PDB file of C-alpha atoms in Angstrom:
ATOM      1  CA  MET A  25      24.655-116.921 -51.200  1.00 87.00           C
ATOM      2  CA  THR A  26      22.023-118.423 -53.260  1.00 91.00           C
ATOM      3  CA  LEU A  27      21.610-118.774 -56.766  1.00 92.00           C
ATOM      4  CA  GLU A  28      18.790-115.943 -57.138  1.00 94.00           C
ATOM      5  CA  GLU A  29      21.329-113.934 -54.859  1.00 95.00           C
ATOM      6  CA  MET A  30      24.170-114.549 -57.143  1.00 95.00           C
ATOM      7  CA  PHE A  31      21.976-113.543 -60.339  1.00 95.00           C
ATOM      8  CA  CYS A  32      20.645-110.408 -58.844  1.00 95.00           C
ATOM      9  CA  ASP A  33      23.984-109.127 -58.043  1.00 95.00           C
ATOM     10  CA  LEU A  34      25.107-109.802 -61.381  1.00 96.00           C
ATOM     11  CA  TYR A  35      22.044-108.194 -62.985  1.00 95.00           C
ATOM     12  CA  ASP A  36      22.457-105.230 -60.679  1.00 95.00           C
ATOM     13  CA  LYS A  37      26.172-104.941 -61.765  1.00 95.00           C
ATOM     14  CA  TYR A  38      25.788-105.430 -65.362  1.00 94.00           C
ATOM     15  CA  GLY A  39      22.340-104.094 -66.135  1.00 93.00           C
ATOM     16  CA  LYS A  40      20.050-105.559 -69.106  1.00 88.00           C
ATOM     17  CA  ASP A  41      22.886-106.394 -71.361  1.00 89.00           C
ATOM     18  CA  PHE A  42      23.629-109.535 -68.694  1.00 94.00           C
ATOM     19  CA  ASN A  43      23.753-112.423 -70.934  1.00 94.00           C
ATOM     20  CA  TRP A  44      22.762-115.275 -68.359  1.00 95.00           C
ATOM     21  CA  TYR A  45      19.321-116.017 -66.874  1.00 94.00           C
ATOM     22  CA  LEU A  46      17.848-118.210 -64.361  1.00 94.00           C
ATOM     23  CA  LEU A  47      15.427-121.102 -65.698  1.00 95.00           C
ATOM     24  CA  PRO A  48      12.118-121.390 -64.048  1.00 92.00           C
ATOM     25  CA  LEU A  49      11.661-124.500 -61.405  1.00 89.00           C
ATOM     26  CA  THR A  50       9.355-125.909 -63.868  1.00 89.00           C
ATOM     27  CA  GLN A  51      12.022-126.286 -66.312  1.00 86.00           C
ATOM     28  CA  ALA A  52      14.641-127.788 -64.112  1.00 86.00           C
ATOM     29  CA  ASP A  53      14.384-131.080 -65.477  1.00 89.00           C
ATOM     30  CA  GLY A  54      13.040-130.310 -68.837  1.00 92.00           C
ATOM     31  CA  ALA A  55      14.733-129.860 -72.429  1.00 94.00           C
ATOM     32  CA  PHE A  56      18.018-128.966 -71.095  1.00 95.00           C
ATOM     33  CA  VAL A  57      18.431-131.854 -69.065  1.00 95.00           C
ATOM     34  CA  VAL A  58      17.375-134.300 -71.726  1.00 93.00           C
ATOM     35  CA  GLU A  59      19.793-132.516 -74.074  1.00 93.00           C
ATOM     36  CA  LEU A  60      22.488-133.147 -71.729  1.00 93.00           C
ATOM     37  CA  ASN A  61      21.740-136.932 -70.982  1.00 90.00           C
ATOM     38  CA  LYS A  62      21.652-137.338 -74.993  1.00 89.00           C
ATOM     39  CA  GLU A  63      25.132-135.756 -75.086  1.00 89.00           C
ATOM     40  CA  ILE A  64      26.754-137.233 -72.420  1.00 88.00           C
ATOM     41  CA  GLY A  65      25.842-140.840 -72.859  1.00 82.00           C
ATOM     42  CA  GLN A  66      25.577-143.959 -70.565  1.00 82.00           C
ATOM     43  CA  GLY A  67      29.151-144.064 -69.695  1.00 81.00           C
ATOM     44  CA  HIS A  68      29.501-140.257 -68.350  1.00 85.00           C
ATOM     45  CA  PHE A  69      29.916-140.204 -64.457  1.00 87.00           C
ATOM     46  CA  LEU A  70      26.670-138.229 -64.292  1.00 90.00           C
ATOM     47  CA  SER A  71      24.643-140.642 -66.242  1.00 87.00           C
ATOM     48  CA  GLY A  72      21.760-141.511 -64.181  1.00 88.00           C
ATOM     49  CA  LYS A  73      22.436-139.021 -61.604  1.00 90.00           C
ATOM     50  CA  LYS A  74      19.464-136.247 -60.551  1.00 92.00           C
ATOM     51  CA  ILE A  75      20.485-133.417 -62.583  1.00 95.00           C
ATOM     52  CA  ARG A  76      18.877-129.922 -62.607  1.00 96.00           C
ATOM     53  CA  ALA A  77      19.275-127.124 -64.870  1.00 97.00           C
ATOM     54  CA  VAL A  78      19.169-123.916 -63.324  1.00 97.00           C
ATOM     55  CA  ALA A  79      20.577-121.344 -65.518  1.00 97.00           C
ATOM     56  CA  LYS A  80      21.195-120.508 -69.180  1.00 96.00           C
ATOM     57  CA  CYS A  81      23.557-118.145 -71.264  1.00 95.00           C
ATOM     58  CA  ASP A  82      21.935-116.198 -74.095  1.00 91.00           C
ATOM     59  CA  SER A  83      25.185-115.634 -76.008  1.00 89.00           C
ATOM     60  CA  ASN A  84      26.081-119.155 -76.275  1.00 91.00           C
ATOM     61  CA  ASP A  85      25.167-122.924 -75.511  1.00 91.00           C
ATOM     62  CA  ASP A  86      26.128-122.988 -72.042  1.00 95.00           C
ATOM     63  CA  VAL A  87      24.070-124.234 -69.305  1.00 97.00           C
ATOM     64  CA  LEU A  88      24.827-124.382 -65.546  1.00 97.00           C
ATOM     65  CA  TYR A  89      22.964-127.444 -63.777  1.00 97.00           C
ATOM     66  CA  VAL A  90      23.296-128.552 -60.093  1.00 96.00           C
ATOM     67  CA  VAL A  91      23.857-131.802 -58.715  1.00 94.00           C
ATOM     68  CA  ARG A  92      23.401-133.125 -55.015  1.00 84.00           C
ATOM     69  CA  SER A  93      26.660-134.736 -54.071  1.00 75.00           C
ATOM     70  CA  GLY A  94      26.830-137.743 -51.892  1.00 70.00           C
ATOM     71  CA  ILE A  95      27.724-135.776 -48.931  1.00 75.00           C
ATOM     72  CA  GLY A  96      24.792-133.419 -48.999  1.00 75.00           C
ATOM     73  CA  ARG A  97      26.256-130.298 -50.865  1.00 85.00           C
ATOM     74  CA  ASP A  98      25.320-129.299 -54.496  1.00 91.00           C
ATOM     75  CA  ILE A  99      28.117-129.427 -56.919  1.00 94.00           C
ATOM     76  CA  TYR A 100      27.673-127.182 -60.259  1.00 97.00           C
ATOM     77  CA  TYR A 101      28.465-128.059 -63.737  1.00 97.00           C
ATOM     78  CA  MET A 102      28.840-125.579 -66.645  1.00 97.00           C
ATOM     79  CA  PHE A 103      28.320-127.707 -69.699  1.00 95.00           C
ATOM     80  CA  HIS A 104      28.863-126.029 -73.265  1.00 92.00           C
ATOM     81  CA  LEU A 105      26.175-128.394 -75.184  1.00 92.00           C
ATOM     82  CA  THR A 106      26.509-129.190 -78.791  1.00 86.00           C
ATOM     83  CA  TYR A 107      23.019-130.611 -79.773  1.00 81.00           C
ATOM     84  CA  SER A 108      24.691-133.575 -81.231  1.00 76.00           C
ATOM     85  CA  ALA A 109      24.166-137.067 -80.001  1.00 71.00           C
ATOM     86  CA  HIS A 110      27.305-138.422 -81.304  1.00 62.00           C
ATOM     87  CA  ASN A 111      30.039-136.524 -79.511  1.00 65.00           C
ATOM     88  CA  ALA A 112      33.670-137.137 -79.636  1.00 65.00           C
ATOM     89  CA  ASP A 113      35.743-137.800 -76.395  1.00 67.00           C
ATOM     90  CA  GLY A 114      35.781-134.873 -74.347  1.00 64.00           C
ATOM     91  CA  PHE A 115      32.440-133.357 -75.453  1.00 71.00           C
ATOM     92  CA  PRO A 116      30.403-131.709 -74.400  1.00 84.00           C
ATOM     93  CA  ARG A 117      32.914-129.547 -72.701  1.00 88.00           C
ATOM     94  CA  TYR A 118      32.277-128.930 -68.882  1.00 92.00           C
ATOM     95  CA  VAL A 119      33.509-126.977 -66.025  1.00 95.00           C
ATOM     96  CA  GLU A 120      32.648-128.373 -62.244  1.00 96.00           C
ATOM     97  CA  PHE A 121      32.299-126.110 -59.504  1.00 96.00           C
ATOM     98  CA  THR A 122      32.003-126.629 -55.825  1.00 88.00           C
ATOM     99  CA  ASP A 123      30.148-123.411 -54.774  1.00 92.00           C
ATOM    100  CA  LEU A 124      28.208-120.715 -55.772  1.00 93.00           C
ATOM    101  CA  PHE A 125      31.110-118.397 -55.336  1.00 95.00           C
ATOM    102  CA  ALA A 126      33.274-120.039 -57.987  1.00 97.00           C
ATOM    103  CA  VAL A 127      30.172-120.184 -60.665  1.00 97.00           C
ATOM    104  CA  LYS A 128      29.815-116.474 -59.977  1.00 97.00           C
ATOM    105  CA  GLU A 129      33.490-115.772 -60.349  1.00 96.00           C
ATOM    106  CA  PHE A 130      33.589-117.918 -63.562  1.00 96.00           C
ATOM    107  CA  ILE A 131      30.504-116.230 -65.208  1.00 96.00           C
ATOM    108  CA  GLU A 132      31.708-112.797 -64.475  1.00 95.00           C
ATOM    109  CA  ARG A 133      34.946-113.252 -65.990  1.00 94.00           C
ATOM    110  CA  SER A 134      33.530-115.029 -69.093  1.00 93.00           C
ATOM    111  CA  TYR A 135      30.857-112.000 -69.246  1.00 93.00           C
ATOM    112  CA  ILE A 136      33.694-109.563 -69.313  1.00 91.00           C
ATOM    113  CA  GLU A 137      36.324-110.981 -71.276  1.00 90.00           C
ATOM    114  CA  ASP A 138      33.628-112.054 -73.871  1.00 83.00           C
ATOM    115  CA  CYS A 139      31.009-109.437 -73.789  1.00 81.00           C
ATOM    116  CA  MET A 140      32.455-106.267 -72.740  1.00 76.00           C
TER     117      MET A 140
END
């Protein structure tokens, strides 16, 4: 399953009210990555890694990022951005996913719980 296929499945299932959208490839290293790097700071385990923003939730500040692991696999992180440069420990909150099936399950469950 690709990211595009995952979102197509969810759009088909939930229609125009589905609250996530894919980010264009031209924005993959744009404003959402800049914001994340500002929020996580130098000491974070993702600091200095090649991070790409791939999807955004319309109804909150959750952004899905992907990082290539050292073993050639993609690891997905969903960060809840705070838009603050001075975050307390534990912020911004995030969830780590090792595959797209886990990402899809999390997004779908969150959508059902929060929006339906």
